[in-house]
Amino acid sequence: MSVEQLPLLPADPPRWGGPAAVDTDQIRAQGRTEYAVRCQGCGMVHRHISPGVRTAPCGATYTVPDGDEIADDSS
């Protein structure tokens, strides 16, 4: 019998008041998917190894969506 752990927060952070999702380009690297984000704060491209709420080296905070989520440009 396996016990499934429920997430503490929903998978869609903007829905619960988290930072807005951003557009990403997926990169296939060493057997995993990484995410390249053009930062709206500093204009540089930041690379992240997993989706979720992330803080860039410049200090900007945003949500990196997984492959099934779509960034919403309405914010």
Coordinates of N, CA, C and O in Angstrom, one line a residue:
M1 N 0.8 -1.2 0.0 CA 0.0 0.0 0.0 C 0.9 1.2 0.0 O 1.8 1.4 0.8
S2 N 0.7 2.1 -1.0 CA 1.5 3.4 -1.0 C 0.7 4.5 -0.5 O -0.6 4.6 -0.7
V3 N 1.3 5.4 0.1 CA 0.7 6.6 0.7 C 1.1 7.8 -0.2 O 2.2 8.1 -0.4
E4 N 0.1 8.5 -0.8 CA 0.3 9.6 -1.6 C 0.4 10.9 -0.8 O -0.6 11.1 0.0
Q5 N 1.4 11.7 -0.9 CA 1.5 12.9 -0.2 C 0.9 14.0 -1.0 O 1.2 14.2 -2.1
L6 N 0.0 14.8 -0.4 CA -0.6 15.9 -1.0 C 0.3 17.1 -0.9 O 1.0 17.3 0.1
P7 N 0.4 17.9 -2.0 CA 1.2 19.1 -1.9 C 0.7 20.1 -0.9 O -0.5 20.2 -0.7
L8 N 1.6 20.9 -0.3 CA 1.1 21.9 0.7 C 0.4 23.1 0.0 O -0.5 23.7 0.5
L9 N 0.9 23.4 -1.3 CA 0.3 24.5 -2.0 C -0.1 23.9 -3.4 O 0.5 23.0 -3.9
P10 N -1.1 24.5 -4.1 CA -1.5 24.0 -5.4 C -0.3 24.2 -6.4 O 0.6 25.0 -6.2
A11 N -0.4 23.5 -7.5 CA 0.7 23.5 -8.5 C 0.7 24.9 -9.3 O 1.7 25.1 -10.0
D12 N -0.3 25.7 -9.1 CA -0.4 26.9 -9.8 C -0.2 28.1 -8.9 O -1.2 28.7 -8.4
P13 N 1.0 28.5 -8.6 CA 1.2 29.6 -7.6 C 0.5 30.9 -7.8 O 0.0 31.5 -6.9
P14 N 0.4 31.4 -9.1 CA -0.4 32.6 -9.3 C -1.8 32.5 -8.8 O -2.4 33.5 -8.3
R15 N -2.4 31.4 -8.8 CA -3.8 31.2 -8.4 C -3.9 31.4 -6.9 O -4.9 32.0 -6.4
W16 N -2.9 31.1 -6.1 CA -3.0 31.3 -4.6 C -2.2 32.6 -4.2 O -1.9 32.8 -3.0
G17 N -2.0 33.5 -5.1 CA -1.3 34.8 -4.8 C 0.2 34.8 -4.9 O 0.8 35.7 -4.5
G18 N 0.7 33.7 -5.5 CA 2.2 33.7 -5.7 C 2.6 34.5 -6.9 O 1.7 35.1 -7.6
P19 N 3.9 34.6 -7.2 CA 4.3 35.4 -8.3 C 3.8 34.9 -9.7 O 3.5 33.7 -9.9
A20 N 3.7 35.8 -10.6 CA 3.2 35.5 -11.9 C 4.1 34.5 -12.7 O 5.3 34.5 -12.5
A21 N 3.5 33.7 -13.5 CA 4.2 32.8 -14.4 C 4.9 33.5 -15.5 O 4.4 34.6 -15.9
V22 N 6.0 33.1 -15.9 CA 6.8 33.7 -17.0 C 6.9 32.7 -18.2 O 6.7 31.5 -18.0
D23 N 7.2 33.2 -19.4 CA 7.4 32.4 -20.5 C 8.8 31.7 -20.4 O 9.7 32.4 -19.9
T24 N 8.8 30.5 -20.8 CA 10.1 29.7 -20.7 C 10.4 29.1 -22.0 O 9.5 28.8 -22.8
D25 N 11.7 28.8 -22.2 CA 12.1 27.9 -23.3 C 12.7 26.7 -22.6 O 13.6 26.8 -21.7
Q26 N 12.2 25.5 -23.0 CA 12.7 24.3 -22.3 C 14.0 23.9 -23.0 O 14.1 23.9 -24.2
I27 N 14.9 23.4 -22.2 CA 16.2 23.0 -22.7 C 16.4 21.5 -22.2 O 16.2 21.2 -21.0
R28 N 16.7 20.6 -23.1 CA 17.0 19.2 -22.7 C 18.5 19.1 -22.5 O 19.3 19.3 -23.4
A29 N 18.9 18.8 -21.2 CA 20.3 18.8 -20.9 C 20.6 17.6 -20.0 O 19.9 17.4 -18.9
Q30 N 21.5 16.8 -20.3 CA 21.9 15.6 -19.5 C 20.8 14.8 -18.9 O 20.7 14.5 -17.7
G31 N 19.8 14.5 -19.8 CA 18.7 13.6 -19.4 C 17.7 14.3 -18.6 O 16.8 13.6 -18.0
R32 N 17.7 15.6 -18.4 CA 16.6 16.3 -17.7 C 16.2 17.6 -18.5 O 16.9 18.0 -19.4
T33 N 15.1 18.1 -18.1 CA 14.6 19.3 -18.7 C 14.9 20.5 -17.8 O 14.7 20.5 -16.6
E34 N 15.5 21.5 -18.4 CA 15.8 22.8 -17.7 C 15.0 23.9 -18.4 O 14.5 23.7 -19.5
Y35 N 14.9 25.0 -17.7 CA 14.1 26.1 -18.2 C 14.9 27.4 -18.3 O 15.5 27.8 -17.3
A36 N 14.8 28.0 -19.4 CA 15.5 29.3 -19.7 C 14.4 30.4 -19.6 O 13.4 30.3 -20.3
V37 N 14.6 31.4 -18.8 CA 13.6 32.5 -18.6 C 14.3 33.8 -18.9 O 15.4 34.1 -18.4
R38 N 13.6 34.6 -19.8 CA 14.1 36.0 -20.0 C 13.5 36.8 -18.9 O 12.3 37.0 -18.7
C39 N 14.3 37.3 -18.0 CA 13.9 38.0 -16.8 C 13.3 39.4 -17.1 O 13.9 40.2 -17.9
Q40 N 12.1 39.7 -16.6 CA 11.5 40.9 -16.8 C 12.1 42.0 -15.9 O 11.9 43.2 -16.1
G41 N 12.9 41.6 -14.9 CA 13.5 42.5 -14.0 C 14.8 43.1 -14.6 O 15.0 44.3 -14.6
C42 N 15.7 42.2 -15.0 CA 17.0 42.7 -15.5 C 17.3 42.5 -17.0 O 18.2 43.0 -17.5
G43 N 16.4 41.7 -17.6 CA 16.5 41.5 -19.1 C 17.5 40.4 -19.5 O 17.6 40.0 -20.6
M44 N 18.2 39.8 -18.5 CA 19.1 38.7 -18.8 C 18.3 37.4 -18.9 O 17.1 37.3 -18.5
V45 N 18.9 36.3 -19.4 CA 18.3 35.0 -19.4 C 18.8 34.2 -18.2 O 20.0 34.1 -18.0
H46 N 17.9 33.7 -17.4 CA 18.3 32.9 -16.2 C 17.9 31.4 -16.5 O 16.8 31.2 -17.2
R47 N 18.6 30.5 -16.1 CA 18.4 29.1 -16.3 C 18.0 28.4 -15.0 O 18.7 28.6 -14.0
H48 N 16.9 27.6 -15.0 CA 16.5 26.9 -13.8 C 16.3 25.5 -14.1 O 16.0 25.1 -15.2
I49 N 16.6 24.6 -13.1 CA 16.6 23.2 -13.3 C 15.2 22.5 -13.0 O 15.1 21.4 -13.2
S50 N 14.3 23.3 -12.4 CA 13.0 22.8 -12.1 C 11.9 23.9 -12.1 O 12.3 25.0 -11.9
P51 N 10.7 23.5 -12.4 CA 9.6 24.5 -12.3 C 9.3 24.9 -10.8 O 9.8 24.2 -9.9
G52 N 8.5 25.9 -10.7 CA 8.0 26.4 -9.4 C 8.4 27.8 -9.1 O 8.8 28.5 -10.1
V53 N 8.2 28.3 -7.9 CA 8.5 29.7 -7.6 C 10.1 29.8 -7.5 O 10.7 29.0 -6.7
R54 N 10.7 30.7 -8.2 CA 12.1 30.8 -8.3 C 12.5 32.2 -8.0 O 11.8 33.2 -8.4
T55 N 13.7 32.4 -7.5 CA 14.3 33.7 -7.3 C 15.6 33.7 -8.2 O 16.5 32.9 -8.0
A56 N 15.6 34.7 -9.1 CA 16.7 34.8 -10.0 C 18.0 35.4 -9.3 O 17.8 36.0 -8.3
P57 N 19.2 35.2 -9.9 CA 20.3 35.9 -9.3 C 20.2 37.4 -9.1 O 20.8 37.9 -8.2
C58 N 19.4 38.0 -9.9 CA 19.2 39.5 -9.8 C 18.2 39.8 -8.7 O 18.0 41.0 -8.4
G59 N 17.5 38.8 -8.1 CA 16.6 39.1 -7.1 C 15.1 39.1 -7.5 O 14.2 39.1 -6.7
A60 N 14.8 39.0 -8.8 CA 13.5 38.9 -9.3 C 12.9 37.5 -8.9 O 13.5 36.5 -8.9
T61 N 11.6 37.6 -8.5 CA 10.9 36.3 -8.1 C 9.7 36.1 -9.1 O 9.0 37.0 -9.4
Y62 N 9.6 34.9 -9.6 CA 8.6 34.5 -10.6 C 8.3 33.1 -10.5 O 9.1 32.3 -9.9
T63 N 7.3 32.6 -11.2 CA 6.9 31.2 -11.3 C 7.4 30.7 -12.6 O 7.0 31.2 -13.6
V64 N 8.2 29.6 -12.5 CA 8.6 28.9 -13.7 C 7.6 27.8 -13.9 O 7.5 26.8 -13.1
P65 N 6.7 27.9 -15.0 CA 5.7 26.8 -15.2 C 6.3 25.5 -15.7 O 7.4 25.6 -16.3
D66 N 5.7 24.4 -15.4 CA 6.2 23.2 -15.9 C 5.6 23.1 -17.4 O 5.0 24.0 -17.8
G67 N 5.9 22.0 -18.1 CA 5.5 21.9 -19.5 C 4.0 21.9 -19.7 O 3.6 22.3 -20.8
D68 N 3.2 21.6 -18.7 CA 1.8 21.6 -18.9 C 1.1 22.9 -18.6 O -0.1 23.1 -18.9
E69 N 1.8 23.9 -18.0 CA 1.3 25.1 -17.6 C 1.6 26.2 -18.7 O 2.6 26.0 -19.4
I70 N 0.8 27.2 -18.9 CA 1.1 28.2 -19.8 C 1.1 29.6 -19.1 O 0.3 29.9 -18.3
A71 N 2.2 30.4 -19.4 CA 2.3 31.7 -18.8 C 1.2 32.6 -19.2 O 0.8 32.6 -20.3
D72 N 0.7 33.3 -18.2 CA -0.4 34.3 -18.5 C 0.1 35.7 -18.6 O 0.7 36.2 -17.7
D73 N 0.0 36.3 -19.7 CA 0.5 37.6 -20.0 C -0.4 38.8 -19.5 O -0.1 39.9 -19.7
S74 N -1.5 38.4 -18.8 CA -2.4 39.4 -18.4 C -2.0 40.3 -17.2 O -2.6 41.2 -16.9
S75 N -0.9 39.9 -16.5 CA -0.5 40.6 -15.3 C 0.5 41.7 -15.7 O 1.1 41.8 -16.6

